[in-house]
Structures are given as C-alpha cells and as structure tokens.
C-alpha cells in the first residue's frame, strides 16, 4: 500500500463517523472534503439535505457556513488592503463613522476581536425577516465600543458586520456582490452565495436536534455568519489558503492568516482565522455553529492540507471538530488536537471574593432612547443589586478574573427592540483606571415557547465607585 493509499484509508475511516452519524439520525446531513499535498483526497456527502422532503445531500449542496463566513470576509478585506483600497491599521472611522466613541479601534483590531466591540447574536425568523432593521440601523444601535480597544479580546459578530459595512463603503457594492467579485468568482466557487434566508434553490435546510426544519432566518450580523456554499467550493477556498494555485494575491492570503492577537485554544488569531503552530507548519482554522448549522474549515499552507466539514444541525459541531482532528492526526503525526476555540479568554471565569469589586458603584447605561443612570451595589458575600430605569435586579452570580467582571442578575430586560422574546440581564464589565467599563448584556432565554437560537445584545455602560 502506497503512502497515498494509507492516507486515503485513514481519511475514509474518519469519514465513516459522519456517515454513521447520519445513518443513526444524530445528524440529518453532512459533507466532507479533504485535500493533502494540494490534491483532493476525498469528497463525500451523507444523509439528507432536507429531512422533510427526503432530499439527499451531495458534494454540491450549499450549506450555511455560520462563522466560517469570517475567513471569507477576512480574505476580502486582505485583498482590498493589498490593492491599496484600505489600510487595516487605520481607524474604522476613516471608512465608517462611529460617533460618540473616545477610542476608535482599527480595522485590524476589529478583525482580530480586540476592537472593544461586544459579543452579539441577533436573529430574525420567518415573517420577522421582512421587518428586520437595515444594516445601518443595526450598526447604529449595536456597533458600540464597550471595552477599551486593544486591551481585551471579545469574539464579536457585530464587529464583522461593521467590517462588512466598510467593504461596502470601499467597493461601492452590496456585500454579496463584493464577496462574489473579490473571493467567490476568482476561486470558481459557483455554489457560493451570501445573505439568503434559506440559502436559495437546492440548499441544505437547517434542522433542530430533533430533526425538524428550522424556519428561514437572517441575522443582524450577516458579515459574520451568512455565507453559503458547498463542501466542494469550501475546499476550493481552503486550497487557495493552503498554497494551491490561486488568482488571489498570495501576500493578501498570507496576511489574513498572520496572527495579531491571542486566541483561546490556538496560538493566535488573524483576520478571520485562528492559527495553531505545528513545528514549521501554520495550521489555520475556523469553526461555525448557529441555529441549524455546523461548519469547520482547516487549511495548512506548505503541506497543502485542507479539511472542509459541514452539517445541517448545530449539535454536529463537536463531531466535525473531532473528525477534523482524526484527519489531522493522520496527516500530521504528533499534532495536538484542535479544541473548540472561540469566545473570549474570560469565558471560563472562576469565583473570587467579592471584596475586589465590592461596594457601591454609579454611572450610566447607554440605551437607544438615551443615557440612563445605572447603579450597582455589591456586598462582601457577593449579594447585591443593580438598578436602572427604576427597576431593581438582584445579583444571582458574581465572577471576577483578571480585569473582567461578570454580574449575573435576575429578572428580564424590558427593551422594545427585543420585545419578541424574553431576555435576561447580566453586566459584562472590564476594570480600568477610571472604574468599570463594558455593558449590560441582554441574553435571550431559550424555552419551550421559543426553542430556537437565542439573541445576545449589549448596551454600553460605565460606572465608578460611588
């Protein structure tokens, strides 16, 4: 058996895990494509693109990519920078105003999630789609710097929505057209599309873990999550980044993969890519998951390795990562498995005595209707209250690590723009010399009345010791 045959056998063994998951009903449909040495080793599809219709998945079936959209938007940004159309180290305000902010992040800081913009998830289902706010309205409301730029990494979908708006400003085209011109068409990604609620004709339906179809939806962060393409075309995109022949400028592709910020579970984050070192090799990767979809993409330049894995159920993400790790372990002996990287380094917070942040705090909360007073009282036993808009919320949890403070609160947030579904409050704050800066997070409550992906939005807040 040749080395190529051995590699093919190992890849097929990993692919059987996806096949078995589809056969058992764990995953409705999935697709996998693998290249090694710049040559395609496997393209395979399993299960159903639509359970309700009994439509089989193929290697040309477009899947929703969720956050695997980010490497594509990052690539477009890098190509524009290589052309001299924008400067990644210029403040965002050069291309897109951010009124009311003392500190303005650079494009690169926004791209590597250190721009100070918050965590953000916003979904519009079914008949809500036609009433969804415009990109300008969404950015005006939610693209607010809540942490000092450059001091903290917070995975921010609204940051990528802001970058999408910059691409539109620079190119003078809608983002869908700009991505087609800059990325999809040059790479021959014929199935690739952007911003369609259900992916268009022939696309894989998003499914819940019970196998029922998700309603069509759009997000308030399309530039972070709304690309669609087949596993075959996702492999083409990966090969462009893995040293294959590409019409896109090599330096731009390399620049997008160059880490400029830390990243949990990796050695750094570039422009839409997490990066892990393996000896002399650089392993670029990104995952994606949201309601009804999971995606994973790995590209290893020099070795010409690409792994593209897709599923039409959110719960399939860990399986996709595990399959990718099995293949990487076969192709790169001694490779340390990739973890479910993402989020913020401060996501895993340990409880500490409340004395570090105890006492009375007062300041303001920036709501769409205007600034309102915000007060916070923390007792030594970590009990206490937060008050705004004449409403008082008891502290149900307090966590502090390093410069980060999370205050979990009881009750619900009363906000007109979130009225369709209930949202629970929490304060996500960062300690600065002036006090605590950050925001009031409204976290969607997932329940029987609304079992779909919950929203998360953050209102800027700043408080000092009273």
Short mmCIF file of C-alpha atoms in Angstrom, two decimals:
data_model
loop_
_atom_site.label_atom_id
_atom_site.label_comp_id
_atom_site.label_asym_id
_atom_site.label_seq_id
_atom_site.Cartn_x
_atom_site.Cartn_y
_atom_site.Cartn_z
CA UNK A 1 0.00 0.00 0.00
CA UNK A 2 1.42 3.41 -1.02
CA UNK A 3 1.51 6.38 1.30
CA UNK A 4 -1.32 7.91 -0.73
CA UNK A 5 -3.39 4.76 -0.23
CA UNK A 6 -2.69 4.85 3.52
CA UNK A 7 -3.79 8.48 3.74
CA UNK A 8 -6.94 7.73 1.75
CA UNK A 9 -7.78 4.82 4.05
CA UNK A 10 -7.32 6.95 7.18
CA UNK A 11 -9.44 9.76 5.74
CA UNK A 12 -12.16 7.27 4.77
CA UNK A 13 -12.13 5.90 8.32
CA UNK A 14 -12.75 9.40 9.68
CA UNK A 15 -15.47 10.00 7.08
CA UNK A 16 -17.33 6.89 8.24
CA UNK A 17 -18.01 8.66 11.52
CA UNK A 18 -20.06 11.24 9.63
CA UNK A 19 -21.78 8.55 7.63
CA UNK A 20 -22.67 6.65 10.80
CA UNK A 21 -23.98 9.82 12.47
CA UNK A 22 -26.30 10.42 9.52
CA UNK A 23 -27.42 6.78 9.45
CA UNK A 24 -28.27 6.91 13.17
CA UNK A 25 -30.18 10.20 12.85
CA UNK A 26 -27.74 12.09 15.08
CA UNK A 27 -27.05 14.40 12.13
CA UNK A 28 -29.57 14.90 9.26
CA UNK A 29 -26.99 15.62 6.57
CA UNK A 30 -23.25 16.23 6.31
CA UNK A 31 -20.47 16.67 3.78
CA UNK A 32 -16.71 16.29 3.94
CA UNK A 33 -13.90 17.23 1.55
CA UNK A 34 -10.19 16.67 2.19
CA UNK A 35 -7.04 17.59 0.31
CA UNK A 36 -3.44 16.60 1.06
CA UNK A 37 -0.39 17.80 -0.80
CA UNK A 38 -2.70 20.12 -2.70
CA UNK A 39 -4.57 17.15 -4.21
CA UNK A 40 -8.16 16.25 -3.39
CA UNK A 41 -8.25 13.00 -1.40
CA UNK A 42 -11.96 12.79 -0.64
CA UNK A 43 -15.25 14.48 -1.45
CA UNK A 44 -18.27 12.84 0.15
CA UNK A 45 -21.81 13.64 1.25
CA UNK A 46 -24.05 11.80 3.67
CA UNK A 47 -27.66 11.84 4.81
CA UNK A 48 -30.35 14.31 3.88
CA UNK A 49 -30.22 17.94 2.88
CA UNK A 50 -33.90 18.19 3.84
CA UNK A 51 -35.45 15.61 6.15
CA UNK A 52 -39.00 16.73 5.39
CA UNK A 53 -38.55 16.34 1.64
CA UNK A 54 -36.20 13.34 1.71
CA UNK A 55 -33.66 15.20 -0.45
CA UNK A 56 -30.20 13.62 -0.33
CA UNK A 57 -27.09 15.67 0.37
CA UNK A 58 -24.45 15.92 -2.39
CA UNK A 59 -20.99 17.46 -2.54
CA UNK A 60 -22.55 20.35 -4.49
CA UNK A 61 -25.28 21.08 -1.92
CA UNK A 62 -24.82 24.58 -0.45
CA UNK A 63 -24.72 24.60 3.37
CA UNK A 64 -24.98 27.56 5.71
CA UNK A 65 -21.45 28.30 6.95
CA UNK A 66 -22.22 30.34 10.10
CA UNK A 67 -18.89 31.78 11.35
CA UNK A 68 -16.85 30.13 8.60
CA UNK A 69 -18.11 33.24 6.80
CA UNK A 70 -15.44 35.18 8.74
CA UNK A 71 -12.39 33.80 6.87
CA UNK A 72 -14.12 34.79 3.61
CA UNK A 73 -14.82 38.34 4.77
CA UNK A 74 -11.28 38.46 6.18
CA UNK A 75 -9.89 37.37 2.82
CA UNK A 76 -11.89 40.10 1.06
CA UNK A 77 -10.51 42.70 3.49
CA UNK A 78 -6.95 41.47 2.94
CA UNK A 79 -7.37 41.61 -0.85
CA UNK A 80 -8.67 45.18 -0.61
CA UNK A 81 -5.72 46.10 1.60
CA UNK A 82 -3.30 44.55 -0.89
CA UNK A 83 -4.91 46.67 -3.64
CA UNK A 84 -4.42 49.79 -1.53
CA UNK A 85 -8.16 50.36 -1.19
CA UNK A 86 -7.97 50.37 2.60
CA UNK A 87 -5.47 50.35 5.45
CA UNK A 88 -6.00 47.64 8.03
CA UNK A 89 -4.19 49.70 10.67
CA UNK A 90 -6.32 52.81 10.10
CA UNK A 91 -9.17 53.62 12.49
CA UNK A 92 -12.54 52.28 11.44
CA UNK A 93 -13.85 55.85 11.48
CA UNK A 94 -11.83 56.61 8.34
CA UNK A 95 -14.30 54.40 6.46
CA UNK A 96 -17.34 54.20 8.70
CA UNK A 97 -18.26 56.75 11.38
CA UNK A 98 -18.51 55.55 14.98
CA UNK A 99 -19.98 58.63 16.66
CA UNK A 100 -19.70 59.10 20.39
CA UNK A 101 -16.60 57.00 20.97
CA UNK A 102 -13.46 58.45 22.54
CA UNK A 103 -11.33 55.47 21.47
CA UNK A 104 -11.83 54.14 17.94
CA UNK A 105 -10.44 50.70 17.02
CA UNK A 106 -8.50 49.95 13.86
CA UNK A 107 -9.84 47.62 11.19
CA UNK A 108 -7.28 45.03 12.26
CA UNK A 109 -8.39 45.23 15.90
CA UNK A 110 -12.00 44.71 14.89
CA UNK A 111 -10.96 41.78 12.67
CA UNK A 112 -8.99 40.04 15.44
CA UNK A 113 -11.71 40.72 18.04
CA UNK A 114 -9.70 43.18 20.14
CA UNK A 115 -11.59 46.27 18.94
CA UNK A 116 -13.68 46.59 22.10
CA UNK A 117 -16.95 45.65 20.40
CA UNK A 118 -19.17 43.23 22.32
CA UNK A 119 -20.48 39.73 21.85
CA UNK A 120 -23.54 39.89 19.60
CA UNK A 121 -26.18 37.49 18.26
CA UNK A 122 -29.40 38.72 16.65
CA UNK A 123 -31.84 36.55 14.67
CA UNK A 124 -34.98 37.31 12.66
CA UNK A 125 -37.22 34.34 11.85
CA UNK A 126 -39.99 33.78 9.33
CA UNK A 127 -42.17 36.85 8.92
CA UNK A 128 -39.72 38.86 11.08
CA UNK A 129 -37.29 38.84 8.14
CA UNK A 130 -39.21 41.50 6.21
CA UNK A 131 -39.25 43.71 9.31
CA UNK A 132 -35.60 43.28 10.22
CA UNK A 133 -33.70 46.56 10.70
CA UNK A 134 -31.32 47.69 7.99
CA UNK A 135 -27.57 47.19 8.41
CA UNK A 136 -27.20 50.91 9.14
CA UNK A 137 -29.86 50.79 11.86
CA UNK A 138 -28.36 47.68 13.42
CA UNK A 139 -24.88 49.16 13.46
CA UNK A 140 -26.17 52.44 14.87
CA UNK A 141 -27.79 50.54 17.73
CA UNK A 142 -25.33 47.74 18.47
CA UNK A 143 -21.89 48.58 17.00
CA UNK A 144 -20.77 50.36 20.14
CA UNK A 145 -17.29 50.16 21.63
CA UNK A 146 -17.85 48.89 25.17
CA UNK A 147 -14.28 47.92 26.15
CA UNK A 148 -11.09 49.95 25.53
CA UNK A 149 -9.72 48.84 22.12
CA UNK A 150 -6.65 46.63 22.27
CA UNK A 151 -6.90 45.54 25.91
CA UNK A 152 -9.33 42.63 25.78
CA UNK A 153 -10.38 40.07 23.20
CA UNK A 154 -14.12 39.51 22.87
CA UNK A 155 -15.47 37.48 19.98
CA UNK A 156 -17.70 39.99 18.21
CA UNK A 157 -20.10 39.24 15.39
CA UNK A 158 -21.17 42.87 15.28
CA UNK A 159 -17.52 43.73 14.66
CA UNK A 160 -17.60 41.67 11.47
CA UNK A 161 -20.89 43.29 10.49
CA UNK A 162 -19.04 46.60 10.82
CA UNK A 163 -16.24 45.26 8.60
CA UNK A 164 -18.87 44.21 6.06
CA UNK A 165 -20.13 47.79 6.01
CA UNK A 166 -16.56 49.02 5.44
CA UNK A 167 -16.21 46.67 2.46
CA UNK A 168 -19.43 48.12 1.05
CA UNK A 169 -18.16 51.68 1.56
CA UNK A 170 -14.81 50.95 -0.11
CA UNK A 171 -16.15 48.96 -3.06
CA UNK A 172 -19.42 50.83 -3.57
CA UNK A 173 -21.20 47.46 -3.88
CA UNK A 174 -23.52 45.44 -1.65
CA UNK A 175 -21.55 42.96 0.43
CA UNK A 176 -22.94 39.98 -1.51
CA UNK A 177 -21.62 41.45 -4.78
CA UNK A 178 -18.30 42.46 -3.23
CA UNK A 179 -17.68 38.95 -1.86
CA UNK A 180 -18.53 37.48 -5.25
CA UNK A 181 -16.13 39.81 -7.06
CA UNK A 182 -13.30 39.57 -4.51
CA UNK A 183 -13.48 35.91 -3.45
CA UNK A 184 -16.17 33.64 -4.88
CA UNK A 185 -15.83 34.26 -8.62
CA UNK A 186 -11.99 34.29 -8.77
CA UNK A 187 -11.90 30.94 -6.97
CA UNK A 188 -14.65 29.36 -9.08
CA UNK A 189 -16.97 28.93 -6.09
CA UNK A 190 -20.14 28.62 -8.19
CA UNK A 191 -22.36 27.49 -5.34
CA UNK A 192 -21.30 30.32 -3.02
CA UNK A 193 -23.88 32.93 -2.08
CA UNK A 194 -24.46 35.39 0.71
CA UNK A 195 -27.35 36.69 2.77
CA UNK A 196 -30.19 34.41 1.66
CA UNK A 197 -32.55 33.35 4.49
CA UNK A 198 -32.74 29.72 3.33
CA UNK A 199 -29.70 29.51 1.08
CA UNK A 200 -31.70 29.53 -2.13
CA UNK A 201 -32.57 26.71 -4.50
CA UNK A 202 -31.01 23.35 -3.63
CA UNK A 203 -29.51 24.41 -0.31
CA UNK A 204 -29.44 22.20 2.77
CA UNK A 205 -32.23 23.05 5.21
CA UNK A 206 -31.19 23.96 8.72
CA UNK A 207 -32.53 21.46 11.28
CA UNK A 208 -33.10 21.30 15.02
CA UNK A 209 -31.57 18.46 17.05
CA UNK A 210 -34.93 16.67 16.87
CA UNK A 211 -34.74 16.64 13.06
CA UNK A 212 -37.41 19.24 12.33
CA UNK A 213 -36.67 22.09 9.94
CA UNK A 214 -35.68 25.49 11.27
CA UNK A 215 -37.71 28.38 9.89
CA UNK A 216 -35.75 30.51 7.40
CA UNK A 217 -33.89 33.31 9.14
CA UNK A 218 -31.44 36.14 8.70
CA UNK A 219 -29.15 37.62 11.31
CA UNK A 220 -28.17 41.07 12.45
CA UNK A 221 -24.56 40.08 11.78
CA UNK A 222 -24.61 38.80 8.22
CA UNK A 223 -20.95 39.57 7.52
CA UNK A 224 -20.08 37.23 10.38
CA UNK A 225 -22.39 34.36 9.53
CA UNK A 226 -24.46 34.43 6.32
CA UNK A 227 -22.31 32.83 3.61
CA UNK A 228 -23.45 29.58 1.98
CA UNK A 229 -21.50 27.17 -0.21
CA UNK A 230 -20.98 23.50 -0.99
CA UNK A 231 -18.25 21.41 0.58
CA UNK A 232 -16.57 21.21 -2.84
CA UNK A 233 -16.40 25.01 -3.06
CA UNK A 234 -15.32 25.33 0.57
CA UNK A 235 -12.42 23.02 -0.33
CA UNK A 236 -11.56 25.37 -3.22
CA UNK A 237 -11.48 28.30 -0.81
CA UNK A 238 -9.30 26.33 1.62
CA UNK A 239 -6.88 25.30 -1.13
CA UNK A 240 -6.36 28.96 -2.05
CA UNK A 241 -5.10 29.41 1.53
CA UNK A 242 -3.14 26.15 1.58
CA UNK A 243 -0.68 27.04 -1.13
CA UNK A 244 -2.67 25.94 -4.14
CA UNK A 245 -2.73 27.86 -7.41
CA UNK A 246 -4.91 30.90 -6.82
CA UNK A 247 -5.78 34.08 -8.71
CA UNK A 248 -5.88 35.91 -5.38
CA UNK A 249 -2.67 37.64 -4.28
CA UNK A 250 -0.56 35.29 -2.14
CA UNK A 251 0.53 38.07 0.23
CA UNK A 252 -3.07 39.04 0.93
CA UNK A 253 -3.97 35.44 1.73
CA UNK A 254 -0.94 35.09 3.99
CA UNK A 255 -1.73 38.41 5.70
CA UNK A 256 -5.21 37.22 6.62
CA UNK A 257 -3.70 34.18 8.35
CA UNK A 258 -0.99 36.10 10.20
CA UNK A 259 -1.89 36.09 13.93
CA UNK A 260 -2.00 39.52 15.56
CA UNK A 261 -3.93 38.73 18.75
CA UNK A 262 -4.25 35.84 21.22
CA UNK A 263 -6.95 33.22 20.77
CA UNK A 264 -8.26 30.54 23.17
CA UNK A 265 -7.18 27.07 22.09
CA UNK A 266 -4.74 28.41 19.50
CA UNK A 267 -1.53 30.37 19.10
CA UNK A 268 -3.27 33.44 17.76
CA UNK A 269 -5.96 34.99 15.58
CA UNK A 270 -5.50 36.86 12.32
CA UNK A 271 -8.20 38.29 10.06
CA UNK A 272 -10.94 35.70 10.27
CA UNK A 273 -8.62 32.77 11.05
CA UNK A 274 -7.47 31.05 14.22
CA UNK A 275 -3.87 29.83 13.90
CA UNK A 276 -2.04 26.92 15.55
CA UNK A 277 1.64 26.10 15.08
CA UNK A 278 2.78 22.54 14.38
CA UNK A 279 6.54 22.51 14.05
CA UNK A 280 7.34 24.60 10.99
CA UNK A 281 3.74 24.49 9.81
CA UNK A 282 0.98 27.01 10.43
CA UNK A 283 -2.49 25.47 10.78
CA UNK A 284 -5.29 27.95 10.03
CA UNK A 285 -8.82 27.07 11.09
CA UNK A 286 -12.26 28.38 11.92
CA UNK A 287 -15.48 26.82 13.06
CA UNK A 288 -19.06 27.93 12.90
CA UNK A 289 -22.29 26.99 14.60
CA UNK A 290 -25.68 28.62 14.99
CA UNK A 291 -29.28 27.52 14.75
CA UNK A 292 -29.40 24.50 12.45
CA UNK A 293 -25.84 24.52 11.15
CA UNK A 294 -22.28 23.49 11.98
CA UNK A 295 -19.18 24.06 9.87
CA UNK A 296 -15.44 23.58 10.21
CA UNK A 297 -12.54 24.52 7.94
CA UNK A 298 -8.82 23.81 8.28
CA UNK A 299 -6.07 24.93 5.89
CA UNK A 300 -2.38 24.04 6.27
CA UNK A 301 -0.17 26.02 3.88
CA UNK A 302 3.00 24.33 2.61
CA UNK A 303 1.51 20.90 3.31
CA UNK A 304 -1.45 21.62 1.02
CA UNK A 305 -3.86 20.15 3.58
CA UNK A 306 -7.48 21.27 3.66
CA UNK A 307 -10.37 19.80 5.65
CA UNK A 308 -13.87 21.15 4.97
CA UNK A 309 -16.71 19.67 7.02
CA UNK A 310 -20.38 20.72 7.07
CA UNK A 311 -23.57 19.62 8.82
CA UNK A 312 -27.13 20.92 8.85
CA UNK A 313 -27.65 20.76 12.63
CA UNK A 314 -25.91 22.86 15.27
CA UNK A 315 -25.21 19.91 17.56
CA UNK A 316 -22.95 18.45 14.88
CA UNK A 317 -20.13 20.91 15.52
CA UNK A 318 -18.20 18.81 18.06
CA UNK A 319 -18.40 15.82 15.71
CA UNK A 320 -16.99 17.90 12.83
CA UNK A 321 -14.09 19.09 15.00
CA UNK A 322 -13.40 15.52 16.13
CA UNK A 323 -13.41 14.25 12.54
CA UNK A 324 -11.05 17.08 11.52
CA UNK A 325 -8.73 16.17 14.40
CA UNK A 326 -8.71 12.50 13.36
CA UNK A 327 -7.67 13.51 9.85
CA UNK A 328 -5.04 15.98 11.06
CA UNK A 329 -3.59 13.35 13.38
CA UNK A 330 -3.29 11.00 10.40
CA UNK A 331 -1.70 13.61 8.13
CA UNK A 332 0.42 15.40 10.75
CA UNK A 333 1.83 12.87 13.24
CA UNK A 334 2.02 14.30 16.75
CA UNK A 335 -0.49 17.05 16.06
CA UNK A 336 -2.16 18.42 19.18
CA UNK A 337 -5.92 18.24 18.61
CA UNK A 338 -7.78 21.46 17.94
CA UNK A 339 -10.18 22.46 20.69
CA UNK A 340 -13.49 24.22 20.28
CA UNK A 341 -11.75 27.57 20.06
CA UNK A 342 -13.75 30.75 20.13
CA UNK A 343 -15.39 33.15 22.53
CA UNK A 344 -13.29 35.20 24.90
CA UNK A 345 -10.37 34.21 27.11
CA UNK A 346 -12.54 35.36 30.01
CA UNK A 347 -15.40 33.00 29.24
CA UNK A 348 -14.29 30.49 31.89
CA UNK A 349 -14.45 32.66 34.96
CA UNK A 350 -13.70 31.42 38.45
CA UNK A 351 -15.43 32.79 41.53
CA UNK A 352 -13.33 35.03 43.78
CA UNK A 353 -14.13 37.07 46.90
CA UNK A 354 -16.41 39.96 46.06
CA UNK A 355 -14.15 42.34 48.02
CA UNK A 356 -12.19 43.04 44.81
CA UNK A 357 -15.20 44.84 43.34
CA UNK A 358 -17.41 45.21 46.41
CA UNK A 359 -19.16 48.41 47.38
CA UNK A 360 -21.36 50.94 45.66
CA UNK A 361 -20.95 51.95 42.03
CA UNK A 362 -22.78 54.53 39.95
CA UNK A 363 -22.69 55.68 36.36
CA UNK A 364 -24.74 55.46 33.20
CA UNK A 365 -26.17 52.98 30.75
CA UNK A 366 -26.37 53.94 27.07
CA UNK A 367 -29.76 52.82 25.73
CA UNK A 368 -31.18 53.54 22.26
CA UNK A 369 -33.53 56.02 23.95
CA UNK A 370 -30.61 57.83 25.61
CA UNK A 371 -28.37 57.59 28.68
CA UNK A 372 -29.97 56.46 31.94
CA UNK A 373 -28.48 56.23 35.45
CA UNK A 374 -27.06 52.84 36.45
CA UNK A 375 -26.11 51.84 39.99
CA UNK A 376 -24.56 48.67 41.35
CA UNK A 377 -24.24 47.61 44.98
CA UNK A 378 -22.10 44.55 45.84
CA UNK A 379 -21.94 43.15 49.38
CA UNK A 380 -18.97 41.11 50.74
CA UNK A 381 -20.94 37.89 50.28
CA UNK A 382 -21.42 38.72 46.56
CA UNK A 383 -25.09 39.55 47.01
CA UNK A 384 -26.47 42.91 45.97
CA UNK A 385 -28.48 44.71 43.33
CA UNK A 386 -28.26 46.63 40.09
CA UNK A 387 -30.75 49.37 39.22
CA UNK A 388 -31.65 51.23 36.04
CA UNK A 389 -34.90 52.59 34.56
CA UNK A 390 -36.46 52.45 38.05
CA UNK A 391 -36.11 48.65 38.03
CA UNK A 392 -34.05 46.72 40.56
CA UNK A 393 -32.38 43.38 39.75
CA UNK A 394 -30.81 41.13 42.38
CA UNK A 395 -27.34 39.69 41.82
CA UNK A 396 -27.54 35.94 41.28
CA UNK A 397 -23.87 35.38 40.42
CA UNK A 398 -20.59 37.30 40.51
CA UNK A 399 -17.40 36.23 38.77
CA UNK A 400 -14.10 38.06 38.54
CA UNK A 401 -10.93 37.08 36.72
CA UNK A 402 -8.07 39.38 35.88
CA UNK A 403 -9.63 42.58 34.61
CA UNK A 404 -13.04 41.07 33.83
CA UNK A 405 -16.17 41.23 35.98
CA UNK A 406 -19.41 39.37 35.21
CA UNK A 407 -22.51 40.17 37.28
CA UNK A 408 -25.46 37.85 36.66
CA UNK A 409 -28.86 39.35 37.51
CA UNK A 410 -32.38 38.10 38.00
CA UNK A 411 -35.47 39.13 36.05
CA UNK A 412 -35.84 40.10 32.42
CA UNK A 413 -34.73 43.05 30.30
CA UNK A 414 -37.54 45.33 29.16
CA UNK A 415 -36.36 46.59 25.75
CA UNK A 416 -38.66 47.49 22.83
CA UNK A 417 -36.27 46.15 20.18
CA UNK A 418 -36.14 42.77 21.96
CA UNK A 419 -39.83 42.54 22.77
CA UNK A 420 -40.50 39.49 20.60
CA UNK A 421 -38.66 37.20 23.04
CA UNK A 422 -37.64 37.34 26.72
CA UNK A 423 -34.07 38.36 27.62
CA UNK A 424 -32.26 38.00 30.95
CA UNK A 425 -29.77 40.69 32.11
CA UNK A 426 -26.08 40.46 33.01
CA UNK A 427 -23.35 43.06 33.38
CA UNK A 428 -20.16 42.30 31.44
CA UNK A 429 -17.51 44.73 32.62
CA UNK A 430 -13.79 45.43 32.36
CA UNK A 431 -11.76 47.06 35.13
CA UNK A 432 -9.98 50.24 34.05
CA UNK A 433 -8.17 53.01 35.90
CA UNK A 434 -11.38 55.06 35.75
CA UNK A 435 -13.67 52.30 37.04
CA UNK A 436 -15.68 49.60 35.29
CA UNK A 437 -16.45 49.85 31.57
CA UNK A 438 -18.45 47.43 29.50
CA UNK A 439 -22.12 46.84 29.09
CA UNK A 440 -25.45 45.47 30.10
CA UNK A 441 -25.97 42.21 28.22
CA UNK A 442 -29.45 41.03 27.32
CA UNK A 443 -29.22 37.26 26.85
CA UNK A 444 -32.12 35.55 25.10
CA UNK A 445 -34.00 32.98 27.15
CA UNK A 446 -34.41 29.68 25.32
CA UNK A 447 -37.61 27.92 26.36
CA UNK A 448 -40.47 25.80 25.03
CA UNK A 449 -42.17 28.85 23.55
CA UNK A 450 -39.01 29.77 21.65
CA UNK A 451 -36.63 26.80 21.33
CA UNK A 452 -34.53 28.46 18.60
CA UNK A 453 -31.14 30.18 18.81
CA UNK A 454 -31.28 32.96 21.44
CA UNK A 455 -30.09 36.54 20.88
CA UNK A 456 -27.35 38.35 22.82
CA UNK A 457 -27.02 42.13 22.65
CA UNK A 458 -25.01 44.52 24.81
CA UNK A 459 -25.72 48.14 25.82
CA UNK A 460 -22.63 50.22 26.75
CA UNK A 461 -22.20 51.08 30.43
CA UNK A 462 -19.60 52.92 32.50
CA UNK A 463 -19.57 53.13 36.29
CA UNK A 464 -17.26 54.34 39.07
CA UNK A 465 -17.20 53.82 42.80
CA UNK A 466 -19.88 55.96 44.35
#
